[in-house]
Short mmCIF file of C-alpha atoms in Angstrom, two decimals:
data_model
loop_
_atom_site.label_atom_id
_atom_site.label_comp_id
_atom_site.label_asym_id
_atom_site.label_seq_id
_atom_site.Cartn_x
_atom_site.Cartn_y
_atom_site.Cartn_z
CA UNK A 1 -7.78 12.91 80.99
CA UNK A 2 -9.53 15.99 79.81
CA UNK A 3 -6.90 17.13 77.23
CA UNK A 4 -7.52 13.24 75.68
CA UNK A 5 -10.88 13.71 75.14
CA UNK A 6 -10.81 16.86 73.54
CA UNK A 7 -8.17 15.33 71.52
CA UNK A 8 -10.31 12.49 70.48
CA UNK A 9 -12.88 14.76 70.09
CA UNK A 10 -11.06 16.94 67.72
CA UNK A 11 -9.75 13.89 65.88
CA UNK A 12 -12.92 12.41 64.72
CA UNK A 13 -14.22 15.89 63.62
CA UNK A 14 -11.13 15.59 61.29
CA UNK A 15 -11.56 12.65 59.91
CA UNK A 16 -14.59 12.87 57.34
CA UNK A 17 -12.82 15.71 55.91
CA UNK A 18 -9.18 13.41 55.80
CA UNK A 19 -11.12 10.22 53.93
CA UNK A 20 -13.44 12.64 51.45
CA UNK A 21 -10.09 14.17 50.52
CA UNK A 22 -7.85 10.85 50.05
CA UNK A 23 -11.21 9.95 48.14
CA UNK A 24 -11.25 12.44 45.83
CA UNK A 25 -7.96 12.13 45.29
CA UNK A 26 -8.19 8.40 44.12
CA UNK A 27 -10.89 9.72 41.69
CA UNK A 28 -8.84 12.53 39.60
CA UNK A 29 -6.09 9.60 39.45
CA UNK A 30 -8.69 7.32 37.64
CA UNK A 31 -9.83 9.45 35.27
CA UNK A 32 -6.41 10.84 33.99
CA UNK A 33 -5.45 6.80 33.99
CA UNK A 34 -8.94 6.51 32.03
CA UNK A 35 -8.24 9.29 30.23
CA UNK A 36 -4.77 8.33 28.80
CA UNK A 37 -5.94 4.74 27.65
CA UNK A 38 -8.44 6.80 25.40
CA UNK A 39 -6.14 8.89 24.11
CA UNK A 40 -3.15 6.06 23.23
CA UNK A 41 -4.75 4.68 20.17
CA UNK A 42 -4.90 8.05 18.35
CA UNK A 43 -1.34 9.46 18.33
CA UNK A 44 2.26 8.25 18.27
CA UNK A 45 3.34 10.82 21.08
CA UNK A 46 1.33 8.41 23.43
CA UNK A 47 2.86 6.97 26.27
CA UNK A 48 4.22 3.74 24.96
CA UNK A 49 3.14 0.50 27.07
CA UNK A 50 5.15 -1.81 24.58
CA UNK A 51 8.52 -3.30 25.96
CA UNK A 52 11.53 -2.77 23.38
CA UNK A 53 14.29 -4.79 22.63
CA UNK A 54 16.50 -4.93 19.32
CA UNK A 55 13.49 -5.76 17.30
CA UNK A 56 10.76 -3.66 18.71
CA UNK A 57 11.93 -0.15 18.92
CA UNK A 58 8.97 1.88 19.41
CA UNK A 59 8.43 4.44 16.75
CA UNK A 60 9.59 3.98 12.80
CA UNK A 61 10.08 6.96 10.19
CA UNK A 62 9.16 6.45 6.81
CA UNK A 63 9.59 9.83 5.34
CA UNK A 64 6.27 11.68 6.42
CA UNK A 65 4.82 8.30 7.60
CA UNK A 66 5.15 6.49 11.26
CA UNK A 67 4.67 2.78 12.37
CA UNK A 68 4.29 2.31 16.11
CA UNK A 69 5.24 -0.49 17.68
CA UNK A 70 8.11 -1.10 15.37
CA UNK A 71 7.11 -5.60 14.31
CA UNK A 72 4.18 -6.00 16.61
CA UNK A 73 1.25 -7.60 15.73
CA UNK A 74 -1.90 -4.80 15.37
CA UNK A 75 0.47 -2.07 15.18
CA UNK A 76 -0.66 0.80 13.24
CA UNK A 77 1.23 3.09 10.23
CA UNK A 78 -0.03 7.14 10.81
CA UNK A 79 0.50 10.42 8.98
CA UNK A 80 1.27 13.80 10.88
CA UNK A 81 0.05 11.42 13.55
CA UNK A 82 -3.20 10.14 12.45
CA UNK A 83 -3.88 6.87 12.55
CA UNK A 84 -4.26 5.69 8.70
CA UNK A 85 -4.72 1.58 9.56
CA UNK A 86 -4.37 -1.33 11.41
CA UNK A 87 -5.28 -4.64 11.91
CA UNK A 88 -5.22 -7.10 14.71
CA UNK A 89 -4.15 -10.20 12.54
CA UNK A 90 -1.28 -7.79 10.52
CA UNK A 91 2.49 -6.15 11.21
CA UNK A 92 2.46 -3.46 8.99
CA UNK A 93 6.51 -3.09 7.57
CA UNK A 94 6.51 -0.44 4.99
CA UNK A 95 4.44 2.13 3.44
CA UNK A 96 4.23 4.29 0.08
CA UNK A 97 2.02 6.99 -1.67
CA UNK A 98 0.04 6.41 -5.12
CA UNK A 99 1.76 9.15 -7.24
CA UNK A 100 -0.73 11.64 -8.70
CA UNK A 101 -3.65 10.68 -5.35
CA UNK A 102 -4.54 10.57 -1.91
CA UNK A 103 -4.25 7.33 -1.54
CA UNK A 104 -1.28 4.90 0.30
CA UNK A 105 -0.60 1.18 -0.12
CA UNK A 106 1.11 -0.70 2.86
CA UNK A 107 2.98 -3.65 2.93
CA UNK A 108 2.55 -6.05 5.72
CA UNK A 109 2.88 -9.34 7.50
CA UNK A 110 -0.20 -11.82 8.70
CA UNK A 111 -0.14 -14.42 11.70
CA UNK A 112 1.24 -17.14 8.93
CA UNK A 113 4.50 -14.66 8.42
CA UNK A 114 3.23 -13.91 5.10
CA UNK A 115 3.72 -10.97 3.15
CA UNK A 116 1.13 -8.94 1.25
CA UNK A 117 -0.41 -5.20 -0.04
CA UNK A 118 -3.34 -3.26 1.27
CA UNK A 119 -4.50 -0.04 0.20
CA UNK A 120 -5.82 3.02 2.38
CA UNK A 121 -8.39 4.44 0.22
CA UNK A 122 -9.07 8.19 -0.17
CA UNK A 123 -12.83 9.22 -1.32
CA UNK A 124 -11.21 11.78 -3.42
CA UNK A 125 -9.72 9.39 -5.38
CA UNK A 126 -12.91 8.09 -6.82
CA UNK A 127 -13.64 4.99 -8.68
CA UNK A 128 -10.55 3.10 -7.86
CA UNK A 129 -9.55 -0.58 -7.56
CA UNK A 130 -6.32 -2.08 -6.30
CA UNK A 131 -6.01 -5.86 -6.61
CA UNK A 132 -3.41 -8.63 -6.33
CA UNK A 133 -1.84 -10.37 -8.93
CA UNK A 134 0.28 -13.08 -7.37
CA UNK A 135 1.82 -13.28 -4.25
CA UNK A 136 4.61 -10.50 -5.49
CA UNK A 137 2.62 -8.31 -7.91
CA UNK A 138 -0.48 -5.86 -7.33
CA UNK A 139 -2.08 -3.95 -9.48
CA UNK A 140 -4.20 -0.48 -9.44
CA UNK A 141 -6.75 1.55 -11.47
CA UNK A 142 -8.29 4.40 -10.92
CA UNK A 143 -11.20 5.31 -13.53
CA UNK A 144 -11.85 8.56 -12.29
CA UNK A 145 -8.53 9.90 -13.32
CA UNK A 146 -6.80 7.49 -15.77
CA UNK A 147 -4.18 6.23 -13.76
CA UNK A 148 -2.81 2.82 -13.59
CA UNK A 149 0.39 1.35 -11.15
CA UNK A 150 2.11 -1.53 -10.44
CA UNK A 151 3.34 -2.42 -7.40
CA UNK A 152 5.53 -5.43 -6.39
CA UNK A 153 6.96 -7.08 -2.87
CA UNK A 154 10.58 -7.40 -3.12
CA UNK A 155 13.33 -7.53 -0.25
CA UNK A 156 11.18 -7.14 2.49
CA UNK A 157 9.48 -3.58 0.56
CA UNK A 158 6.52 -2.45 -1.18
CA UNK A 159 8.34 -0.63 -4.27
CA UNK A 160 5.99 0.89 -7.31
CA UNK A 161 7.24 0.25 -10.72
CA UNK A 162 7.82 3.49 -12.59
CA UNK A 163 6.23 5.59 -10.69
CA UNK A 164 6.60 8.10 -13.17
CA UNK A 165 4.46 6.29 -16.15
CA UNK A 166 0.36 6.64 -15.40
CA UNK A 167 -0.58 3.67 -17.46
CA UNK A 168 1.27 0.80 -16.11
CA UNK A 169 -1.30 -2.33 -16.66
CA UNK A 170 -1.33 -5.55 -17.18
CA UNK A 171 1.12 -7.63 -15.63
CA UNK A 172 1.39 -11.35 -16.08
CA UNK A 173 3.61 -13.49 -14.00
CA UNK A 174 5.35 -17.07 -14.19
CA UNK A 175 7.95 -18.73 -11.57
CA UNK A 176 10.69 -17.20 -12.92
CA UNK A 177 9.69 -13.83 -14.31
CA UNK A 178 7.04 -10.56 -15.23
CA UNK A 179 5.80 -8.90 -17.79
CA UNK A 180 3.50 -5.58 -18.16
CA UNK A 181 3.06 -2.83 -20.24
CA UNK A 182 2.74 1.05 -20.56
CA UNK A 183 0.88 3.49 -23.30
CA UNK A 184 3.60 5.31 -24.74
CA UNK A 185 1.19 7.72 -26.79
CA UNK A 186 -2.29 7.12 -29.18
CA UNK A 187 -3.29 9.48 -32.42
CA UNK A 188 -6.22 8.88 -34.69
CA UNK A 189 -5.73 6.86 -38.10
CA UNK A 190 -8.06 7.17 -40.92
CA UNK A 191 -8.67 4.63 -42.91
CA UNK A 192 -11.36 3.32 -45.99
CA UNK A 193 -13.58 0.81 -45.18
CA UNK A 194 -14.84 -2.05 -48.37
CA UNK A 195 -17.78 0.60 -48.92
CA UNK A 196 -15.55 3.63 -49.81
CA UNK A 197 -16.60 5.45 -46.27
CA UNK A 198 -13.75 6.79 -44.55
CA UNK A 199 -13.28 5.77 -40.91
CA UNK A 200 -11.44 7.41 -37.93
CA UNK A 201 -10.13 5.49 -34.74
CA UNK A 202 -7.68 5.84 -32.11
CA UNK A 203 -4.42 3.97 -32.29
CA UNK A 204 -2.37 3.04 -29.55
CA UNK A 205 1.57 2.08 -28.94
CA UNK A 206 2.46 0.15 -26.30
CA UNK A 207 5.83 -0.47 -24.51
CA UNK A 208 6.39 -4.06 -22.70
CA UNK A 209 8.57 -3.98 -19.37
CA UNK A 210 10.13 -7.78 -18.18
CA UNK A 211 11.38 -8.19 -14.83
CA UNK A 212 13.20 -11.36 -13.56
CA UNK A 213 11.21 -12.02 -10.35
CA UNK A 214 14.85 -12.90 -8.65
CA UNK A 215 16.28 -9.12 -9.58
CA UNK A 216 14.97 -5.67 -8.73
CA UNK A 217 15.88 -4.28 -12.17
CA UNK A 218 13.07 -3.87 -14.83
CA UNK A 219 14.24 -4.11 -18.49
CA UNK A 220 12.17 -2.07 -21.12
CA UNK A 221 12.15 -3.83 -24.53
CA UNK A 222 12.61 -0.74 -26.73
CA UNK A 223 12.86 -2.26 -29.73
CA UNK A 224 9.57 -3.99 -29.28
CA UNK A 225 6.78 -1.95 -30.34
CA UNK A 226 3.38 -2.48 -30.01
CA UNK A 227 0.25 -0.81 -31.36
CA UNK A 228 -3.81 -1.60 -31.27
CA UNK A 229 -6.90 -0.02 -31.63
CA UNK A 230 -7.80 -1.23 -27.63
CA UNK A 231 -6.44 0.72 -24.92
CA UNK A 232 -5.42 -2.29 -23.00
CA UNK A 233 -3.39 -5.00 -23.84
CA UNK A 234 -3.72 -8.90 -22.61
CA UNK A 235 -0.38 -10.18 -22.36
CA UNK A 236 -0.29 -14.19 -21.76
CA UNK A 237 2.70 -16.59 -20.95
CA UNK A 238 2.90 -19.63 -23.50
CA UNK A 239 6.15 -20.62 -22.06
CA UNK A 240 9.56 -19.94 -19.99
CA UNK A 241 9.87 -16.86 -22.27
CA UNK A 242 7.84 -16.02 -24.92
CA UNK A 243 4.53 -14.69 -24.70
CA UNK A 244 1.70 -13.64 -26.79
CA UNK A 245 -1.34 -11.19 -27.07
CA UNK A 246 -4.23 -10.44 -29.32
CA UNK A 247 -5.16 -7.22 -31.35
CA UNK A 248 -8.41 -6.29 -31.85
CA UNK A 249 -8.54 -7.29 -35.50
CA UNK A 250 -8.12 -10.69 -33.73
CA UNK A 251 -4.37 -11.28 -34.95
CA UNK A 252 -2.38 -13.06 -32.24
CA UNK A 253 1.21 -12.32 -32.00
CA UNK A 254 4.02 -14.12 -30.22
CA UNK A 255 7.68 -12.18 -28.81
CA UNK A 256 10.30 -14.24 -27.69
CA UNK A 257 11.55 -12.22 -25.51
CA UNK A 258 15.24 -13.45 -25.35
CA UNK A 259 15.72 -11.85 -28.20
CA UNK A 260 15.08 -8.40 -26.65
CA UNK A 261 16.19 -8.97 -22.96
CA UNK A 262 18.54 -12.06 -23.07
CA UNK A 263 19.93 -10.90 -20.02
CA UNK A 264 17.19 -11.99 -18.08
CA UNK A 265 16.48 -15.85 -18.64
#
């Protein structure tokens, strides 16, 4: 009887220390639990809570660029793995760099399965707008530097048209086809005006670019040459394939373009 109630004794001196210890045990487990749900939203090496099946396979590579979940709604597209964007209402599919900036445009998918573009903006890039022509085309200028793109949505990807070309501008669109234009160069031309004064401006030649909406290829009209004292050039759609534009000595032109790209139509 003795030896139980030292026992007993002993056993209840042992227990504060027993539950303070499972205690603080439960505590370190929270906080590395709390600790990991912090750290998920910031890198792709996270652990991933997402299920995956044939359509959802975790992490994407797109050259330097990752999407994670793979076609998840709110998933997010990072770089060395920092998160660039996301959005709750979006599946981003497909990413790309603006040649000659900091900045990236995205392609994506919204709650009504339709596709569109976004940009991810640097500050460095300065004054720059990006902005979307129809549901295919987009277009982007950047003052600061003198750049102008084109992008366009085509086979499930965001693809920039001649990427190579820092003046591609104003595109104009019908069902069945596109059309926008490059500076190919500019000089000065002198010229004398009625009163005998001689007058210097800058002349620039532009080259036209058509695109059946239904093909990936772009067709160049090279025998089409353009020129104007305006740096940009308003190109408008007066039917199925012709289309006109105005110089600014307020002479309108009109190009059938079958004659230059008969392929197409």
């Amino acid at each position: 009887m003795l030896i139980f109630l030292l026992n007993h004794i002993e056993e209840k001196k042992l227990r504060p220390p027993i539950k303070r210890l499972r205690q603080s045990k439960e505590r370190m487990v929270f906080y590395l639990i709390g600790l990991l749900l912090l750290l998920l939203p910031y890198g792709v090496s996270a652990v991933d809570i997402f299920p995956r099946d044939d359509e959802h396979k975790g992490i994407i590579d797109i050259g330097p660029y990752q999407i994670y979940p793979e076609n998840r709604m709110g998933n997010g597209i990072y770089y060395e793995k920092k998160l660039l964007d996301a959005h709750p209402q979006r599946v981003i599919l497909n990413i790309t760099s603006i040649k000659d900036t900091k900045s990236y445009v995205y392609l994506f998918r919204d709650k009504n399965r339709i596709m569109g573009l976004d940009i991810i903006k640097n500050d460095a890039d300065g004054d720059a707008r990006f902005w979307k022509v129809d549901q295919q085309f987009y277009q982007y200028s950047n003052n600061t530097f003198g750049i102008q793109r084109v992008f366009r949505i085509f086979q499930g990807k965001v693809i920039p048209l001649l990427p190579h070309l820092r003046t591609g501008a104003g595109v104009a669109t019908t069902t069945n086809h596109a059309i926008f234009y490059h500076i190919t160069g500019s000089r000065d031309s002198t010229d004398t005006n009625s009163s005998g004064q001689e007058i210097t401006q800058r002349i620039y030649t532009f080259r036209l670019h058509l695109i059946n909406r239904n093909q990936k290829i772009i067709k160049s009209l090279q025998n089409l040459e353009v020129q104007d004292f305006s740096y940009s050039l308003k190109l408008k759609w007066i039917n199925e394939y012709s289309v006109s534009y105005k110089l600014a000595n307020g002479k309108k032109e009109i190009v059938d373009l079958r004659k230059y790209a008969p392929s197409l139509f």
